[in-house]
Coordinates of N, CA, C and O and ligand atoms in Angstrom, one line a residue:
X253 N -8.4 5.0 7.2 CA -7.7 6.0 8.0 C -8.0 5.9 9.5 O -9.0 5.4 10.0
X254 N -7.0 6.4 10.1 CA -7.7 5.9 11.9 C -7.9 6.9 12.0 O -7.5 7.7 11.2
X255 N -8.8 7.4 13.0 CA -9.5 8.0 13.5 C -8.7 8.7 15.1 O -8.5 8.0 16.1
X256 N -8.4 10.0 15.0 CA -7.5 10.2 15.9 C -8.4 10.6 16.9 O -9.7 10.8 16.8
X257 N -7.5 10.7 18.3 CA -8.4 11.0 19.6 C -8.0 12.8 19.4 O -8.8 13.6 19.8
X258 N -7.3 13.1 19.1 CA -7.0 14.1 19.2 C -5.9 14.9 18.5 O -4.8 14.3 18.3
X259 N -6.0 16.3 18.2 CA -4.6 16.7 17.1 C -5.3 16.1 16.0 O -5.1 14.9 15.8
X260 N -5.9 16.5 15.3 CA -6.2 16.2 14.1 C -5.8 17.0 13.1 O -6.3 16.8 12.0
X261 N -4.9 18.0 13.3 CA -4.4 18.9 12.4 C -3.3 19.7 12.4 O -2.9 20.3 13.4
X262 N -2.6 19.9 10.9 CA -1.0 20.0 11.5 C 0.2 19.2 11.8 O 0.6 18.1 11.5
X263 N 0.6 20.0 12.4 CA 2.0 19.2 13.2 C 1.4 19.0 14.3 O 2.4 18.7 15.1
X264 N 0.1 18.9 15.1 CA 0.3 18.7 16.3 C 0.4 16.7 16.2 O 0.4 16.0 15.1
X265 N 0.5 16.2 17.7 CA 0.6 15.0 17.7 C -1.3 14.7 17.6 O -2.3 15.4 17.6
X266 N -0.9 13.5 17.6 CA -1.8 12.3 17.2 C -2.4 10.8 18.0 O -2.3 9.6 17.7
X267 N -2.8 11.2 18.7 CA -2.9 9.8 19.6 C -4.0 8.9 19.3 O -5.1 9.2 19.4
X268 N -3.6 7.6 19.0 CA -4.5 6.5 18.8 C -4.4 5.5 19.7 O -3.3 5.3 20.2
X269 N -5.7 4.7 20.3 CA -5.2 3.2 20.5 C -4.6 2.1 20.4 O -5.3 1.2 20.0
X270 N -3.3 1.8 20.8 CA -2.9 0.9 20.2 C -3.9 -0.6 20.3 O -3.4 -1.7 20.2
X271 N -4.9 -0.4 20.6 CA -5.7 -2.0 20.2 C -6.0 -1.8 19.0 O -6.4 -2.7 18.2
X272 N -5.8 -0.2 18.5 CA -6.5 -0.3 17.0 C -5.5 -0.9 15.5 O -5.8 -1.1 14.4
X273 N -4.2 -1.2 16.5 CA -3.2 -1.9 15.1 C -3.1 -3.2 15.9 O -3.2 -3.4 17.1
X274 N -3.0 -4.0 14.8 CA -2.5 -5.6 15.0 C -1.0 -5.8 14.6 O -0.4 -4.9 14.0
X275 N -0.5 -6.7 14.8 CA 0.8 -6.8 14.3 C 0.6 -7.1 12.6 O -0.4 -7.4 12.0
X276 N 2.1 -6.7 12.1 CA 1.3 -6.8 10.7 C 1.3 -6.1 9.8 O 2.0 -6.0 8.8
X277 N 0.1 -5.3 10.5 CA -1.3 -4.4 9.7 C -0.1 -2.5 9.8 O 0.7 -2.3 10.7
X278 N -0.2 -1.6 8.9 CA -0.3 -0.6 9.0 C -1.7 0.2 8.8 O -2.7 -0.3 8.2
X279 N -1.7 1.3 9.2 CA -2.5 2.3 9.0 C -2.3 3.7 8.5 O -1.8 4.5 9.3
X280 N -2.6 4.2 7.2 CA -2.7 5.5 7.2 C -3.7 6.4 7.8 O -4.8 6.1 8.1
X281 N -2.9 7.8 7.9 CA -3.4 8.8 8.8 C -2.6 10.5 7.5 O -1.7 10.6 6.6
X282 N -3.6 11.3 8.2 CA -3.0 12.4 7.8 C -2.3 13.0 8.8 O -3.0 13.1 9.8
X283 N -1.0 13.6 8.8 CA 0.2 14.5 9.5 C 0.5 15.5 8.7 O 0.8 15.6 7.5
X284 N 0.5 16.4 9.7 CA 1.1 17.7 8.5 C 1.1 18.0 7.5 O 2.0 18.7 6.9
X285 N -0.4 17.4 6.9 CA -1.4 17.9 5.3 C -0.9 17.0 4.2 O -0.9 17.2 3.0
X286 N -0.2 16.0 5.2 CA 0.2 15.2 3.6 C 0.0 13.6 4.4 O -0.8 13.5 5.3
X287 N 0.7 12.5 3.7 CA -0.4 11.8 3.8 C 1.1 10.5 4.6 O 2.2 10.4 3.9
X288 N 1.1 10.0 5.3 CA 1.6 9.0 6.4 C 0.9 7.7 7.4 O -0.3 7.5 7.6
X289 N 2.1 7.0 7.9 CA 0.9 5.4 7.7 C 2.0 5.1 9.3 O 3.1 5.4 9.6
X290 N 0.9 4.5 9.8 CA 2.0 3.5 11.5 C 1.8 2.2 10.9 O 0.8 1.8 10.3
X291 N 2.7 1.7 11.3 CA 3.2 0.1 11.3 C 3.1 0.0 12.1 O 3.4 0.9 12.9
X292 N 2.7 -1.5 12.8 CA 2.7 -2.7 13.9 C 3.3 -3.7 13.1 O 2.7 -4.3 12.2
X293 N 4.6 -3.8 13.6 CA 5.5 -5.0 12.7 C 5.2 -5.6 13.4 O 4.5 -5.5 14.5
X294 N 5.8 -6.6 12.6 CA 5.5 -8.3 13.2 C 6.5 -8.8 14.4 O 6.6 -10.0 14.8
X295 N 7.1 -8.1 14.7 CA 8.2 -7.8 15.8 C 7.7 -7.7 17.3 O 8.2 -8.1 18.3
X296 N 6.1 -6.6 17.0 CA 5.6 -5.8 17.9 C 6.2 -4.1 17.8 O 5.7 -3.3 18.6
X297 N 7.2 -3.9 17.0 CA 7.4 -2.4 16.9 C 6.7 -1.5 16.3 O 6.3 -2.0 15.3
X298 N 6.3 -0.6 16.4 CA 5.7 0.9 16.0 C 6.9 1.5 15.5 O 8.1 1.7 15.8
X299 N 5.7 1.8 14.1 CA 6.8 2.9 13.4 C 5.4 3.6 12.3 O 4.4 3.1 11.7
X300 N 6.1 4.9 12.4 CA 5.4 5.8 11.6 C 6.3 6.8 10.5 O 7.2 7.5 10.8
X301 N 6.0 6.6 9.7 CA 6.6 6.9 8.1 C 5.6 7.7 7.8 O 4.4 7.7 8.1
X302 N 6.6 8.7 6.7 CA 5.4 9.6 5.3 C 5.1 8.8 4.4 O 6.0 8.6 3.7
X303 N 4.6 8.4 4.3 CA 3.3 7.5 3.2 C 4.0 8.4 1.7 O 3.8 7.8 0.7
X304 N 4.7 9.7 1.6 CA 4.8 10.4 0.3 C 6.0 9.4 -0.2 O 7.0 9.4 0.6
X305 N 6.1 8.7 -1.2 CA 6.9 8.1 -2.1 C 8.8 9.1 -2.1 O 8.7 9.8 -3.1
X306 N 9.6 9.3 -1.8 CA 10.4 10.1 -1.8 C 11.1 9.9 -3.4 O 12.2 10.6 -3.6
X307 N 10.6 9.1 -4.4 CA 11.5 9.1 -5.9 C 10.3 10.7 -6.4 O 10.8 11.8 -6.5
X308 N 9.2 10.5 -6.5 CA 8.4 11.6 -6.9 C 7.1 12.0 -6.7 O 6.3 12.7 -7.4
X309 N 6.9 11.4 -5.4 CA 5.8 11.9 -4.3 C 4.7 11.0 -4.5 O 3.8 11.3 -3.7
X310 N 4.3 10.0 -5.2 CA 3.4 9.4 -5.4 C 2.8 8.9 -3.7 O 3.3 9.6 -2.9
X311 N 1.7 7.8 -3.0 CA 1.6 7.5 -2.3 C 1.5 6.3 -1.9 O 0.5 5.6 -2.0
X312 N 3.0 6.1 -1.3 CA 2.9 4.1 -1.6 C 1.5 3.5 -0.5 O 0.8 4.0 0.3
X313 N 1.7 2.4 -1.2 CA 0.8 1.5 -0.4 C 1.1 0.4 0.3 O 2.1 -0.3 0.0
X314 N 0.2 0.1 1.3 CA 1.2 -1.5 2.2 C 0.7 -2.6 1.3 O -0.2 -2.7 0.5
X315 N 1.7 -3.5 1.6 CA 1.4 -5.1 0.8 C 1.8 -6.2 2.1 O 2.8 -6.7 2.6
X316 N 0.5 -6.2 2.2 CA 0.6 -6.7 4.1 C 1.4 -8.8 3.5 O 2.5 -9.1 4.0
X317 N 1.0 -9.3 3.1 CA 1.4 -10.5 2.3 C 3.2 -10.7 2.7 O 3.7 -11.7 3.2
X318 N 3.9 -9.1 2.2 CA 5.2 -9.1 2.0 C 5.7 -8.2 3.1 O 6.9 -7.9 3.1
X319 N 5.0 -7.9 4.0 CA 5.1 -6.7 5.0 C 6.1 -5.6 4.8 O 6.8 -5.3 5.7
X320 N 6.0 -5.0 3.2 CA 6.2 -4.1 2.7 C 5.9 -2.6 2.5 O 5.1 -2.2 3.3
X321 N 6.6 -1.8 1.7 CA 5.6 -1.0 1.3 C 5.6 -0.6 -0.5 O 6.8 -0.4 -0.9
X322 N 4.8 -0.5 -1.4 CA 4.9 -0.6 -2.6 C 4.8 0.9 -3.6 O 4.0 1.5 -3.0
X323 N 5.1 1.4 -4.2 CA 5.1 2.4 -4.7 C 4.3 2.2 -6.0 O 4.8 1.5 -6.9
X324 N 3.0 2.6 -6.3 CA 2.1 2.6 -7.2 C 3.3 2.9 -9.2 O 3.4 2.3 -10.3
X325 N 3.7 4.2 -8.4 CA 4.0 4.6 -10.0 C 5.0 4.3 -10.4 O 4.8 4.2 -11.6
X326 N 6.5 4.0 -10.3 CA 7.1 3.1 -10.9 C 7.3 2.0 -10.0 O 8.0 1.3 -10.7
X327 N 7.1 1.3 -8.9 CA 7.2 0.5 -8.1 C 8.2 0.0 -7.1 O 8.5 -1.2 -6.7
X328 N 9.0 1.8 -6.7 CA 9.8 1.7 -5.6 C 9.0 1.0 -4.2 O 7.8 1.0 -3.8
X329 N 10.1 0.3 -3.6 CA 9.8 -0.6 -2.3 C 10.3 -0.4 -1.3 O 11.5 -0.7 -1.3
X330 N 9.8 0.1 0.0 CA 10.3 0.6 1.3 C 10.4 -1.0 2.4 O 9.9 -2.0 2.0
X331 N 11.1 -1.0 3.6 CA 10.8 -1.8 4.1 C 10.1 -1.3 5.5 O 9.5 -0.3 5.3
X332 N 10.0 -1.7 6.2 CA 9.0 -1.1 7.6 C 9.8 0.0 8.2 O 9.0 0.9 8.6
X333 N 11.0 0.3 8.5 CA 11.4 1.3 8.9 C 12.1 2.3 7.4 O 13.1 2.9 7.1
X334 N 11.3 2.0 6.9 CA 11.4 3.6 5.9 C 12.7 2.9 4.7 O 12.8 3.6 3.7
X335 N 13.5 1.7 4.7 CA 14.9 1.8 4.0 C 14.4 1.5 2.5 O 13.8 0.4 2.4
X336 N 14.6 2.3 1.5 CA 14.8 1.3 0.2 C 15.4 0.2 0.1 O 16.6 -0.2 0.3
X337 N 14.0 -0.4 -0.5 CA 14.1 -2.4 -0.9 C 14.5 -2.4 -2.4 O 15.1 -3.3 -2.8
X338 N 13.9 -1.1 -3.4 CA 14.0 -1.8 -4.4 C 13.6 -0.3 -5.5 O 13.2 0.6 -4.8
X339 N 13.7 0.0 -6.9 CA 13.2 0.8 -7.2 C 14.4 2.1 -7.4 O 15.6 2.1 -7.0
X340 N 13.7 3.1 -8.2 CA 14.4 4.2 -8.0 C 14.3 5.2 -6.7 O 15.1 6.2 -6.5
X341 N 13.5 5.0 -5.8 CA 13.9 5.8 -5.0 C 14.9 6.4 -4.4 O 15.7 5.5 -4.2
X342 N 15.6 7.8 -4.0 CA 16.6 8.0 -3.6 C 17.0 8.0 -2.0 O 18.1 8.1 -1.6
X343 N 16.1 7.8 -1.4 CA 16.4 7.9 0.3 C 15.1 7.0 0.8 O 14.5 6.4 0.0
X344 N 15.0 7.1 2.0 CA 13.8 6.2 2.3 C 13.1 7.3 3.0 O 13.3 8.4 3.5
X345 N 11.9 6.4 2.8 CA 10.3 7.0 3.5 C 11.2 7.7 5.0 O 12.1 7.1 5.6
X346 N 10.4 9.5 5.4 CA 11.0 9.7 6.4 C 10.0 9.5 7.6 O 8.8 9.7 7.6
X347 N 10.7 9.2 8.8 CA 10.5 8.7 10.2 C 9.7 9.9 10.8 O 10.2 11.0 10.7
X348 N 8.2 9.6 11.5 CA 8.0 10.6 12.5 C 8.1 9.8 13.7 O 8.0 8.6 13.8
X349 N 8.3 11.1 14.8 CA 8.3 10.1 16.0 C 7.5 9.3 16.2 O 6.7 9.2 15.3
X350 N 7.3 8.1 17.8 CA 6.0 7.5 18.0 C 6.4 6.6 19.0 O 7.1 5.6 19.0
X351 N 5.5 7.7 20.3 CA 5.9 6.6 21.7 C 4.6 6.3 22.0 O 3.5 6.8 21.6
X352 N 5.0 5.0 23.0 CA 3.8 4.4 23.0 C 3.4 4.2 24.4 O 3.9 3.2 24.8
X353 N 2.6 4.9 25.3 CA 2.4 5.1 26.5 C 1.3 4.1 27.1 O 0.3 4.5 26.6
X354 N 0.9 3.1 27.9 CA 0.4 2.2 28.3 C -0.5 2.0 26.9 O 0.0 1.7 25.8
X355 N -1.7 2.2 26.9 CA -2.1 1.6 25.6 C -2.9 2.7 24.4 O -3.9 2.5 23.7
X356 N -1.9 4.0 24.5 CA -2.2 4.9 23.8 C -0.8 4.9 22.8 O 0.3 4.8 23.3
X357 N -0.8 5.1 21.4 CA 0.0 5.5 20.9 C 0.2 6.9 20.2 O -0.6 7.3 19.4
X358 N 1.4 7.7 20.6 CA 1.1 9.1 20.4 C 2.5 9.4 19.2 O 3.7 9.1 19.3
X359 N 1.7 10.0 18.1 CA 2.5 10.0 16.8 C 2.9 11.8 16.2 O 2.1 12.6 15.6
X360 N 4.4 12.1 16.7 CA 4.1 13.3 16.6 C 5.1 14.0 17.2 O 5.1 15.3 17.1
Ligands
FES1188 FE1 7.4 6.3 -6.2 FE2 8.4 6.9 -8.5 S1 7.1 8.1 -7.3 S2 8.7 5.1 -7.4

């Protein structure tokens, strides 16, 4: 989980380091009491998703290998900006904002 600088609760925002993502890699975090992850694609883009599964709330996981995201309980698959890859899911993972200000990223 990263460790926020600040806003650690709620809807308020969230600001981290961006030295603390690599390309690649995501991170979960908690947002608004439920549970959401930032991506550093391999592009260099930021993106932050609800981590809640949208077929029936489970909480997917990354599969950094396939720069995915995997769904534990029946094995729905997101791609980095939220779209269903695969699975029963009905809609995709939804988007929170996330700008990225000299080397702070603020999620929220
Ligand atoms: Fe995620 Fe069913 S809850 S695929």
């Amino acid at each position: 989980y990263l460790a926020p600088r600040s806003g650690a609760t709620g809807l308020q925002k969230l600001v981290i380091s961006a030295a603390d993502l690599h390309e690649g890699e995501a991170k979960f975090f908690e947002y608004g009491g439920s549970s959401a992850v930032l991506i550093k694609t391999k592009g260099g883009e930021m993106v932050a998703l609800s981590a809640v599964c949208t077929h029936l709330g489970c909480i997917v996981q990354w599969v950094k290998e396939q720069q995915h995201f995997l769904c534990p309980c029946h094995g729905g698959q997101f791609a980095t900006d939220g779209t269903v890859l695969a699975g029963p899911p009905p809609k995709p993972l939804a988007r929170i904002p996330v700008t990225v200000t000299g080397g702070n990223i603020t999620i929220g």
